[in-house]
mmCIF file of C-alpha atoms and ligand atoms in Angstrom:
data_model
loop_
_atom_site.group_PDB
_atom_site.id
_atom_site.type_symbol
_atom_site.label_atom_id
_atom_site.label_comp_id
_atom_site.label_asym_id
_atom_site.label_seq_id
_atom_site.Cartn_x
_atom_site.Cartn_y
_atom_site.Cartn_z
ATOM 1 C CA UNK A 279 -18.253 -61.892 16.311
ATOM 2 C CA UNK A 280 -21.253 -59.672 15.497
ATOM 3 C CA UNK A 281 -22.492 -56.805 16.954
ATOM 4 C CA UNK A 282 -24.567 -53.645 15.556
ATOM 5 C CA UNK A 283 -22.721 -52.102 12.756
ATOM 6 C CA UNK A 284 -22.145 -48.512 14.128
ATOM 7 C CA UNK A 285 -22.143 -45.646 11.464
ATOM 8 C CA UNK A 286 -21.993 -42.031 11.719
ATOM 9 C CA UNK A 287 -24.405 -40.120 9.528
ATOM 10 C CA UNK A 288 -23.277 -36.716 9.355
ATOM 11 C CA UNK A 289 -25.474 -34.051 9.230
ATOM 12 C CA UNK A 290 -23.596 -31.059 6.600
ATOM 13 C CA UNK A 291 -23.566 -27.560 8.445
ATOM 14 C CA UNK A 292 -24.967 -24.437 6.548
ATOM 15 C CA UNK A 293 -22.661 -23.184 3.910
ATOM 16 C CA UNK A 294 -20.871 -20.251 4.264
ATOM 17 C CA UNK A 295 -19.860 -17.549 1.903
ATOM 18 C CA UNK A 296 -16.284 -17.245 0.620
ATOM 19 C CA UNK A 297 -14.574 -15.285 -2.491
ATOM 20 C CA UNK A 298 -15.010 -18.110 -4.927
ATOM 21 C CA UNK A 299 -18.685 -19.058 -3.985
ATOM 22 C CA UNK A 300 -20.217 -20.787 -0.913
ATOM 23 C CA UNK A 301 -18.547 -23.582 0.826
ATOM 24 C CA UNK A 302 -19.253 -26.126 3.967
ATOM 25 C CA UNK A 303 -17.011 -24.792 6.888
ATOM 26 C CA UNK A 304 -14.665 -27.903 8.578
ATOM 27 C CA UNK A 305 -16.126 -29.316 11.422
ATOM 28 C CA UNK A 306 -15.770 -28.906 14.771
ATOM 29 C CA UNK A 307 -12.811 -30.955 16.241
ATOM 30 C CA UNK A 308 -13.720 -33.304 19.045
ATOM 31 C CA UNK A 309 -11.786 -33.589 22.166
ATOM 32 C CA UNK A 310 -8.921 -35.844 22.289
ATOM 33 C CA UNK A 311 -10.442 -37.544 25.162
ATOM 34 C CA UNK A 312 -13.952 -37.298 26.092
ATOM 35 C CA UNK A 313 -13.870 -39.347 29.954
ATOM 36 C CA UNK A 314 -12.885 -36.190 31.896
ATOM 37 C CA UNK A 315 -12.190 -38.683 35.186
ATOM 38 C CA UNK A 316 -8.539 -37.845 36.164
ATOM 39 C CA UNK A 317 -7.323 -41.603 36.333
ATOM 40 C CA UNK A 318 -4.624 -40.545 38.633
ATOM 41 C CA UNK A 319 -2.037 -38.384 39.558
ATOM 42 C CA UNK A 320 1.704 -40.333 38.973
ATOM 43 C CA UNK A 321 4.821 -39.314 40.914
ATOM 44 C CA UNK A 322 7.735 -39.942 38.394
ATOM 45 C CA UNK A 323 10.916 -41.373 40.339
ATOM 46 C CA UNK A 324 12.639 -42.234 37.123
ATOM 47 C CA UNK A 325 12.307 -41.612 33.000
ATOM 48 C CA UNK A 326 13.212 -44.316 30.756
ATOM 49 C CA UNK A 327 13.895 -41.811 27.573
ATOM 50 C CA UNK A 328 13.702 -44.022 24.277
ATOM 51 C CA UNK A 329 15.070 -41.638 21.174
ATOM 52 C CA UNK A 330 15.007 -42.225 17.608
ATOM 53 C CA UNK A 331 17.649 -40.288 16.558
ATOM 54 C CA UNK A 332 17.009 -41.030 12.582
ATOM 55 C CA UNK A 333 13.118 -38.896 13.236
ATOM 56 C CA UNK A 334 11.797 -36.037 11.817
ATOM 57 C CA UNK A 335 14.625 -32.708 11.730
ATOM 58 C CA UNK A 336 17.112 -35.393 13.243
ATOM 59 C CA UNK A 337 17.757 -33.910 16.825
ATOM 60 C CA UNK A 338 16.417 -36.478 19.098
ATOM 61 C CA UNK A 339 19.368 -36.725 20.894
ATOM 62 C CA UNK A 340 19.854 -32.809 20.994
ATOM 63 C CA UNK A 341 16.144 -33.120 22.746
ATOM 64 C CA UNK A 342 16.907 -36.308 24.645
ATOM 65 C CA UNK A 343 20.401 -34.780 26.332
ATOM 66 C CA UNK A 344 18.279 -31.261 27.215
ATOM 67 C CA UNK A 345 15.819 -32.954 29.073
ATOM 68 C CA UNK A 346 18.162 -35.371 30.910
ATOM 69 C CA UNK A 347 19.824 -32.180 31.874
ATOM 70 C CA UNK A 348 16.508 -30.575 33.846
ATOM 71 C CA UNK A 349 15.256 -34.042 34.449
ATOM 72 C CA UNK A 350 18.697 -33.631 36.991
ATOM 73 C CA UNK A 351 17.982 -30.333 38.217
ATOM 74 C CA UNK A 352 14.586 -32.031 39.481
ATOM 75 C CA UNK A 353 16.382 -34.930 41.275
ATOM 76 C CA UNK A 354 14.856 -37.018 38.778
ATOM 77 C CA UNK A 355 16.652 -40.021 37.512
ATOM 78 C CA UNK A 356 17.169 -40.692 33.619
ATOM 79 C CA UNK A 357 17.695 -43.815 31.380
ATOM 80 C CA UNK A 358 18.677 -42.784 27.972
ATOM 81 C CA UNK A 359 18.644 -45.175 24.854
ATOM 82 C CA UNK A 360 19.165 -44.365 21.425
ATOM 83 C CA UNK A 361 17.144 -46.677 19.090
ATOM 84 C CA UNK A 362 19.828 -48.318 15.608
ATOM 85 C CA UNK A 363 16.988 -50.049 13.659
ATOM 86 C CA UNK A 364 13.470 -50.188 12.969
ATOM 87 C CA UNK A 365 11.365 -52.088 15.960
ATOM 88 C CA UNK A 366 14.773 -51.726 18.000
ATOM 89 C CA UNK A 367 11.845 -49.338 20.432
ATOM 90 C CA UNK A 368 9.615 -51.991 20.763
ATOM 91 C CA UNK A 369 12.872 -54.539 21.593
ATOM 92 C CA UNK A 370 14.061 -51.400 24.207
ATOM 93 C CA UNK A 371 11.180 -51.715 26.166
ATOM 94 C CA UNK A 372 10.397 -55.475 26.077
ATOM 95 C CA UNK A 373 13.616 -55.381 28.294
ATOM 96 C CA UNK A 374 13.383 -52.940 30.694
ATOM 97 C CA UNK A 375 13.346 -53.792 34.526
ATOM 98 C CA UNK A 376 10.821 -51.670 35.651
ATOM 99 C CA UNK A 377 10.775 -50.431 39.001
ATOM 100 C CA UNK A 378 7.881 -48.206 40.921
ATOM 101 C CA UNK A 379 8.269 -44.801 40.069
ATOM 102 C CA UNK A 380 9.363 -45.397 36.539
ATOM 103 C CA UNK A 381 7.911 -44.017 33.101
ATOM 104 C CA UNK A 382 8.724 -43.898 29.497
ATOM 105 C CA UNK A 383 9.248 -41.047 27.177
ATOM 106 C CA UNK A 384 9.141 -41.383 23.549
ATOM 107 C CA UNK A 385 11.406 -38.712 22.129
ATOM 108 C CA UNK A 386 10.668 -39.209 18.154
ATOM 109 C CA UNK A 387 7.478 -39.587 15.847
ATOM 110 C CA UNK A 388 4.267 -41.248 15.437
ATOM 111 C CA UNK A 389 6.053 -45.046 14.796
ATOM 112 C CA UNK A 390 8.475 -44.573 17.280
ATOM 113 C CA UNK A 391 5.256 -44.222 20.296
ATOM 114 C CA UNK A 392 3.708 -47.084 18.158
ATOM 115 C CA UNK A 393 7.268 -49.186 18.734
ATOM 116 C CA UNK A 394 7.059 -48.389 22.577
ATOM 117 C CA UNK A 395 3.767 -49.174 22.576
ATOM 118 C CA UNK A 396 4.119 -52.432 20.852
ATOM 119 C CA UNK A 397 7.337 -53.252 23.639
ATOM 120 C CA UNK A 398 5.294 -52.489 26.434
ATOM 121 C CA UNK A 399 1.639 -54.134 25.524
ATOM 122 C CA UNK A 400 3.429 -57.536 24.600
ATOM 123 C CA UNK A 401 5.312 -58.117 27.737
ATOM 124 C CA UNK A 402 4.510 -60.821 30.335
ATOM 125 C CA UNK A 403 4.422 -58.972 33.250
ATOM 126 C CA UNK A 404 1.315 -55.764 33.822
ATOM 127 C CA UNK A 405 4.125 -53.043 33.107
ATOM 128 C CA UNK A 406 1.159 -51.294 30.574
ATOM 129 C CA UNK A 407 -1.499 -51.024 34.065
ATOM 130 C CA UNK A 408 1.624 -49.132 35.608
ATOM 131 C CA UNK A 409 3.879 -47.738 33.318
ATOM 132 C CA UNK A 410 3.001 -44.498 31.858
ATOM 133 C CA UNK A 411 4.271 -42.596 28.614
ATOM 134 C CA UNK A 412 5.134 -38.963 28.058
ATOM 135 C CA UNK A 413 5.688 -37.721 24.445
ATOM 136 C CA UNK A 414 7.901 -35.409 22.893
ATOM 137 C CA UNK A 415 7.131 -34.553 19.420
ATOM 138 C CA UNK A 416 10.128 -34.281 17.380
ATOM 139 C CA UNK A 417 9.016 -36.720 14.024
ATOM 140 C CA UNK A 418 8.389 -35.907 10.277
ATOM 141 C CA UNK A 419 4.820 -36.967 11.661
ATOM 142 C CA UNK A 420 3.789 -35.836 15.301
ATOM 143 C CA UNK A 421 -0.051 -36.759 14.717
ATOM 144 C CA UNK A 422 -0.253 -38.002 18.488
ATOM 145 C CA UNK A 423 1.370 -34.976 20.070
ATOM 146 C CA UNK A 424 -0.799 -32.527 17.610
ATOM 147 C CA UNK A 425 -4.047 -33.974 19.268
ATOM 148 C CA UNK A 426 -3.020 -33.897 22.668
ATOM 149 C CA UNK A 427 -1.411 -30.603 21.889
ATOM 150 C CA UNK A 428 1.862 -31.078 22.946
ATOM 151 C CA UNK A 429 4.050 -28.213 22.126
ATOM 152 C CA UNK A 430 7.442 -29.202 22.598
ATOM 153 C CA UNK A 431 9.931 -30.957 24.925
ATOM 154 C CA UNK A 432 9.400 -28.727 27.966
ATOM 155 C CA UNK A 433 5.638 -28.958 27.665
ATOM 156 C CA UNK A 434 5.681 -32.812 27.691
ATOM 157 C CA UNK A 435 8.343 -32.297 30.585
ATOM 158 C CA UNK A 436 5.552 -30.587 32.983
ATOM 159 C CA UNK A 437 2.980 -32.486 31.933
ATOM 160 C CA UNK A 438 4.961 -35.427 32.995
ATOM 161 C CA UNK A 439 6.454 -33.641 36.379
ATOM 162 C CA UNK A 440 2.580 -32.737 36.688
ATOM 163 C CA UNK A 441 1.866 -36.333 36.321
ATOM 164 C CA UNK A 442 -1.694 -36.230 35.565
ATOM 165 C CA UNK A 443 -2.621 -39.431 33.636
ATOM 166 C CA UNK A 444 -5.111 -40.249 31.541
ATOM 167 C CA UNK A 445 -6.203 -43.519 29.819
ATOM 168 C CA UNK A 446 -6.170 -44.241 26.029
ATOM 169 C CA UNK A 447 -7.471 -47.320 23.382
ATOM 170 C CA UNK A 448 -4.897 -48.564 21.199
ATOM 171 C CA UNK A 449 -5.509 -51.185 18.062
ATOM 172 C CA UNK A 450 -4.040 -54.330 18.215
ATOM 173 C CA UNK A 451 -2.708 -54.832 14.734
ATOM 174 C CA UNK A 452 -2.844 -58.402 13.110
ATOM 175 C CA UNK A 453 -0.972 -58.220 9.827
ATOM 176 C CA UNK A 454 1.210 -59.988 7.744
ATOM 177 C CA UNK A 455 5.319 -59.875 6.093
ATOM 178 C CA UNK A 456 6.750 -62.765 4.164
ATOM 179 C CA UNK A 457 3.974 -65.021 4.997
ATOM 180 C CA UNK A 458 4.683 -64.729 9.047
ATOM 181 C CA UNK A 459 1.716 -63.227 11.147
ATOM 182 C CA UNK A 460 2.918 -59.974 13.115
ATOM 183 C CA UNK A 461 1.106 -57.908 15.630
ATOM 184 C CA UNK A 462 1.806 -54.263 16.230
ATOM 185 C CA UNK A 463 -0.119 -52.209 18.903
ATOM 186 C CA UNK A 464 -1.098 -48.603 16.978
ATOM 187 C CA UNK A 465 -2.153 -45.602 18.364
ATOM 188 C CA UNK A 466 -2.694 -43.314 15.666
ATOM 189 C CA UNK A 467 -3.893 -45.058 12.411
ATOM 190 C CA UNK A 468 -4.155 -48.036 9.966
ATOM 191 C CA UNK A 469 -4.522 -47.454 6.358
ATOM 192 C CA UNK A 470 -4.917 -49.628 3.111
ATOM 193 C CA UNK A 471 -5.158 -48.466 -0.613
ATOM 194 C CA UNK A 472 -4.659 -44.422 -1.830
ATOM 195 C CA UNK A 473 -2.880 -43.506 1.557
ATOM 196 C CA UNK A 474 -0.545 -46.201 1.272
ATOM 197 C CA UNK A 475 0.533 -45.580 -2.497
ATOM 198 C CA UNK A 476 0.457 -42.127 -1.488
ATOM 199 C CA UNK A 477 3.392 -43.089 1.164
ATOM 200 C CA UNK A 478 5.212 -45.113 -0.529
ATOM 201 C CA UNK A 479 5.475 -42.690 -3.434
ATOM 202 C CA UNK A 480 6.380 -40.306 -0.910
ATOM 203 C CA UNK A 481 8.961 -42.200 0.805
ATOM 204 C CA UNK A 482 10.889 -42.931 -2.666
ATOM 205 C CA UNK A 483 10.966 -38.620 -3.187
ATOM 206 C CA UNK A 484 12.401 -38.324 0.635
ATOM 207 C CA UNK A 485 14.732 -35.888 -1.469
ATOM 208 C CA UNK A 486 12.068 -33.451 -2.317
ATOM 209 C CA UNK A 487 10.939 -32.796 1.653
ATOM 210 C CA UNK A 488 7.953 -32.471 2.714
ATOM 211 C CA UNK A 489 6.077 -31.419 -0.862
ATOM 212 C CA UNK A 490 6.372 -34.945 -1.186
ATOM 213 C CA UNK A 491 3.642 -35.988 0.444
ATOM 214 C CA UNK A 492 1.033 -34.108 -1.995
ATOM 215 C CA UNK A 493 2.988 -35.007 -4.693
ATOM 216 C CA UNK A 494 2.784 -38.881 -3.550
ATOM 217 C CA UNK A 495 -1.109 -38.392 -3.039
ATOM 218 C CA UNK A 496 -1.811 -36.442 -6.466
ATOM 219 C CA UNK A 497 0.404 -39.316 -8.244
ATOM 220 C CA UNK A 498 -1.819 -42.053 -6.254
ATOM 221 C CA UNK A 499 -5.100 -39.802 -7.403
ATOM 222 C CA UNK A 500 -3.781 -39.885 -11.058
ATOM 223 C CA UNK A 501 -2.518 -43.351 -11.130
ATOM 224 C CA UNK A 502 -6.835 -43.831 -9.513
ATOM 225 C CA UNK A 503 -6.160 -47.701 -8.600
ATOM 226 C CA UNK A 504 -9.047 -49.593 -6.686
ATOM 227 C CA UNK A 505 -9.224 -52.823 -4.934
ATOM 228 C CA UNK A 506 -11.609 -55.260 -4.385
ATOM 229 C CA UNK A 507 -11.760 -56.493 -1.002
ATOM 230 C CA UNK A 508 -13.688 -57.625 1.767
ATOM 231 C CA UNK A 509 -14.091 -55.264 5.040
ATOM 232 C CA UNK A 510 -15.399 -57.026 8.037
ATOM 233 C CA UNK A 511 -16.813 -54.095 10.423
ATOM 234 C CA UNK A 512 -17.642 -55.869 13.787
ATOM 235 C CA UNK A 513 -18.895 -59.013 11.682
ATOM 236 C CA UNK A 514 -20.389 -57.289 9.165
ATOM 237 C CA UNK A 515 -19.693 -57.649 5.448
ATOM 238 C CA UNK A 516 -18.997 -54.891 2.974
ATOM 239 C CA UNK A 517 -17.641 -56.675 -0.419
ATOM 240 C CA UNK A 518 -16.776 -53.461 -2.482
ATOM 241 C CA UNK A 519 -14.333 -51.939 -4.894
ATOM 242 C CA UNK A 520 -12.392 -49.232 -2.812
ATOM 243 C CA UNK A 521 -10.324 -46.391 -2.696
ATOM 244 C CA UNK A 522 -9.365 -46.729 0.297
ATOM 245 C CA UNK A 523 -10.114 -47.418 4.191
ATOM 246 C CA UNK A 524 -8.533 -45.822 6.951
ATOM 247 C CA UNK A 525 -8.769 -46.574 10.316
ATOM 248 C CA UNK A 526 -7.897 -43.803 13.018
ATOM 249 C CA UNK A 527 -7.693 -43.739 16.310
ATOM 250 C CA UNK A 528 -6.278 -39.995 16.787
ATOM 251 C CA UNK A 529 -8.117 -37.326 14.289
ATOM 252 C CA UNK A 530 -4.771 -36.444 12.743
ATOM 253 C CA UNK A 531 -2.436 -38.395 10.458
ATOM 254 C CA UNK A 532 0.329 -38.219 7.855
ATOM 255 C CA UNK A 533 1.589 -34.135 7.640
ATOM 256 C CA UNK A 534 -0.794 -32.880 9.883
ATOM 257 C CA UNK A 535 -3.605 -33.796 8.063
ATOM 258 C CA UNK A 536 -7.482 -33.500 10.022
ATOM 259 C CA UNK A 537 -8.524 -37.418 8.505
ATOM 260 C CA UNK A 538 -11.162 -38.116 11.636
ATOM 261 C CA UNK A 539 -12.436 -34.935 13.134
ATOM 262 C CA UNK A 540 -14.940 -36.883 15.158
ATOM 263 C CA UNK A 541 -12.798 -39.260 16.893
ATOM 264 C CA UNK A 542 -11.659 -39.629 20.500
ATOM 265 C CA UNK A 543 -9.095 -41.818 21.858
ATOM 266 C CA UNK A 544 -11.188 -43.102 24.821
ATOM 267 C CA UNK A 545 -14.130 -44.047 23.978
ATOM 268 C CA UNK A 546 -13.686 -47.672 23.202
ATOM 269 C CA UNK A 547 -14.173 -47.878 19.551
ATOM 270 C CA UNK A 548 -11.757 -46.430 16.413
ATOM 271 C CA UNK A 549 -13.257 -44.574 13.800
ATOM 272 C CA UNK A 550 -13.225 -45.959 9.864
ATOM 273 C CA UNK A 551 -13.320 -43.812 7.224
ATOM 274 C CA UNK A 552 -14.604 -45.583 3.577
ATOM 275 C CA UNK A 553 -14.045 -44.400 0.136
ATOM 276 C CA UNK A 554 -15.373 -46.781 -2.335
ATOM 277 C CA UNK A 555 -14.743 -46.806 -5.886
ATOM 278 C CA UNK A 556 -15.504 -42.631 -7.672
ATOM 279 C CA UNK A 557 -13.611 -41.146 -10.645
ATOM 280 C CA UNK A 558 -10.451 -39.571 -10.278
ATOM 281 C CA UNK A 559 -11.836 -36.064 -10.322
ATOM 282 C CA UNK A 560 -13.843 -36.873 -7.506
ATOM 283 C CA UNK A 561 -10.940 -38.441 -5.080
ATOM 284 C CA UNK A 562 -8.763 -35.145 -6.251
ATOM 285 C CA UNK A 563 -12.151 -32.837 -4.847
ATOM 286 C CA UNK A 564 -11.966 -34.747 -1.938
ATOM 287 C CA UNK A 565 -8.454 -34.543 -1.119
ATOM 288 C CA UNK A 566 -8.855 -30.685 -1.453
ATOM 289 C CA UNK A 567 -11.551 -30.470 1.100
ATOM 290 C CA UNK A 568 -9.262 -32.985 3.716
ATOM 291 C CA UNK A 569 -6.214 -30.186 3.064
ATOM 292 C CA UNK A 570 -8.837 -27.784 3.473
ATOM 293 C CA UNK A 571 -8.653 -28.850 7.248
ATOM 294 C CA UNK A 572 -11.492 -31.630 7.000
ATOM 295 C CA UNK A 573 -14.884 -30.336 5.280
ATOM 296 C CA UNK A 574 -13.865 -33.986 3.257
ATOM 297 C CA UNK A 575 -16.074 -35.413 6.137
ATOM 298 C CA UNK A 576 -19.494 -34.125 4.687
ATOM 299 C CA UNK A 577 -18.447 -35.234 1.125
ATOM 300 C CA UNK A 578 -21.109 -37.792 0.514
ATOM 301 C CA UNK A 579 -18.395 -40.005 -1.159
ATOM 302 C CA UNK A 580 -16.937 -40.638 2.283
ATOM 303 C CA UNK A 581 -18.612 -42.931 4.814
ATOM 304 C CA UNK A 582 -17.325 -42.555 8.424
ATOM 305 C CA UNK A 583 -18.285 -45.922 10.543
ATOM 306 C CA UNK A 584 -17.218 -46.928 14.427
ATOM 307 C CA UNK A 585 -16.015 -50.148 15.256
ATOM 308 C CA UNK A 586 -14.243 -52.859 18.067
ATOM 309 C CA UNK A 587 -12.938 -55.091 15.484
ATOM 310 C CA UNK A 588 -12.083 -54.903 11.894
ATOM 311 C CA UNK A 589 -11.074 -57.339 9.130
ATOM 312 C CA UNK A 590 -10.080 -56.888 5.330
ATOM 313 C CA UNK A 591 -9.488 -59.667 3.523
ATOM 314 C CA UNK A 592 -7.996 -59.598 0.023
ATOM 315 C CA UNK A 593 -7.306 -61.710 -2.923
ATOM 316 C CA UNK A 594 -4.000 -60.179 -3.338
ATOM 317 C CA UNK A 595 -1.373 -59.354 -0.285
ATOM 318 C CA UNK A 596 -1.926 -55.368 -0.494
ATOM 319 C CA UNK A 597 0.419 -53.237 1.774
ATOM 320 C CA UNK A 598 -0.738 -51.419 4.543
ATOM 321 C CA UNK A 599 0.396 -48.786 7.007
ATOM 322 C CA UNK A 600 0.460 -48.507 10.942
ATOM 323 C CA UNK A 601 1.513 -45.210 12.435
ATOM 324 C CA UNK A 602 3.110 -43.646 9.392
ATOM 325 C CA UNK A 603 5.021 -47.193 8.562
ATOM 326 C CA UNK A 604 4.479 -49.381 5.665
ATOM 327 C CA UNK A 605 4.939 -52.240 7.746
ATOM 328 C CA UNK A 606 3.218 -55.375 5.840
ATOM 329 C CA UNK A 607 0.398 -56.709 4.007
ATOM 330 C CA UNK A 608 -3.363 -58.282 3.692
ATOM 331 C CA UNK A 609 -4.748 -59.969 5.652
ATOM 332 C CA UNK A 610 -5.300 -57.692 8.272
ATOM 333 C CA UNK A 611 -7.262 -57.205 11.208
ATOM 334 C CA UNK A 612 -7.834 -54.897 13.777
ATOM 335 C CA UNK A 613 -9.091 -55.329 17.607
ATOM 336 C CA UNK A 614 -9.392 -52.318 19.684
ATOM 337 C CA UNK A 615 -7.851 -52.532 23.318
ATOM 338 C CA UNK A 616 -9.561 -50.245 25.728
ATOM 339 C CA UNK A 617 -8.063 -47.881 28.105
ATOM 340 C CA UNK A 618 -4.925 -50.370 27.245
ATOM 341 C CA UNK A 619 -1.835 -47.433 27.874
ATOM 342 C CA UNK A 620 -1.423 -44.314 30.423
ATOM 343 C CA UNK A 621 -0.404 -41.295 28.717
ATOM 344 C CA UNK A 622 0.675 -38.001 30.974
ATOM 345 C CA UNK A 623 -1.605 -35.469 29.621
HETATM 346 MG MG1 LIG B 796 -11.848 -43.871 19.293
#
């Protein structure tokens, strides 16, 4: 499959003057979604509400038993289930007997949508063309929520009682774990390399809280490994030594962090960010301008490309991350669905 290699050459603003010398300002943020059509307006009979209960500050089910209460007062029936193990989401909702009326509402982070996701794009029947999905931040990482600037339970509750819908691109996720082929749908982002050390390192200091996350990324900067590897970007070849590539969908990731500025979630394509093999000090520059809420995007180290389908091949299984989860290795490839879930927005 080859089709013209799409890359975004950004143009850097004018600087600006600050106390410690002149800087480039951070970007403007694009909208979440760019096609403005209202796909349609959903009446919502009944609320299949799918907690993880292990997520974020731990009070899903706090959340989950507040809005069953006003989902009551509005004659609206509720479903609740409380999710026990990793992909037990995805499980949840390959189950389900839908009915008309019904929709979904993911009460925990960024990998508990992607589980729901996952559940609902795999099943046999067209659930995904009818089913929509409200979502109530309440993760470690809320990325999804951020973008579409959901504030907190009762904002995703009107939204949904609203019932405006809107359409939105997921990736479908071709990875492996223990030499078995596994497919998750994501929604927010795909990494390999620095932002997967980074995790990892973080997830072993869970104790620390959330400083653990620049700690995890400074360690990855310092420990400055690259990989060789093959990326595939709609058939065409980049055979490199990288830093890393990430692969968003959403413009935020991880703790809140601007990675994509420029991308939408409905336009068809997901945006690739490419840092190929620099020195240590100038990864840890670069990592100051992405907490500096995104000027990273007119470092000239970073190239920012748009694509339908991805592949990296490695020599080595390297881990990679979906949606905030270190969920397998290399090989990996990445297909974006269009328009493949409806989101109340
Ligand atoms: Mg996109």
């Amino acid at each position: 499959m080859s089709s013209n290699l799409e890359k975004l050459d950004l143009v850097p603003p004018d600087k600006v003057k600050g106390f410690f010398g002149s800087y480039y300002p951070p970007p403007e943020l694009a909208s979440h979604f760019i096609n403005n059509k209202l796909e349609e307006i959903y009446s919502v009979k009944r609320v299949h509400i799918i907690v993880n209960p292990f997520a974020g500050k731990k009070n899903g089910n706090k959340i989950a038993n507040l809005i069953s209460q006003e989902l009551q007062e509005l004659k609206i029936d509720s479903i609740t289930y409380t999710t026990e193990y990793a992909n037990h989401a995805e499980k949840i909702v390959s189950d389900i007997s839908f009915e008309t009326g019904d929709s979904l509402m993911s009460v925990g982070g960024d990998g508990t949508i992607s589980e729901i996701i996952t559940g609902l794009l795999k099943r046999k029947d067209s659930s995904s063309d009818s089913v929509p999905l409200s979502i109530v931040p309440s993760g470690s990482g809320n990325s999804q929520a951020n973008d579409m600037e959901v504030a907190d339970y009762l904002d995703a509750m009107q939204r949904m009682t609203v019932g405006n819908l809107r359409k939105m691109d997921v990736g479908k996720v071709t990875f492996m774990v223990d030499g078995k082929e596994q497919i998750r749908y994501s929604h927010n982002l795909v990494g390999w390399g620095l932002g997967v050390d980074a995790n990892i390192l973080a997830e072993k200091m869970r104790f620390l809280g959330p400083i653990r996350y620049d700690l995890g990324s400074l360690m990855s900067i310092i420990r400055g490994k690259v990989r060789k590897a093959k990326c595939y970007i709609d058939g065409h070849l980049i055979d490199s030594s990288f830093i890393l590539l990430l692969i968003q969908n959403t413009k935020t990731g991880g703790d809140r962090l601007t990675l994509a500025p420029m991308a939408h979630v409905d336009d068809g394509k997901m945006d690739l960010g490419i840092i190929y093999h620099i020195s240590r000090f100038q990864v840890l520059k670069l990592f100051n301008q992405l907490k500096a809420s995104g000027s990273h995007v007119w470092n000239p180290n970073v190239e920012y490309y748009r694509f339908k389908n991805l592949v990296i091949e490695t020599d080595e299984p390297t881990a990679i991350n979906v949606d905030g989860e270190n969920l397998g290795t290399t090989p990996l490839e990445v297909n974006v669905v269009p328009s493949a879930i409806k989101v109340f927005h």
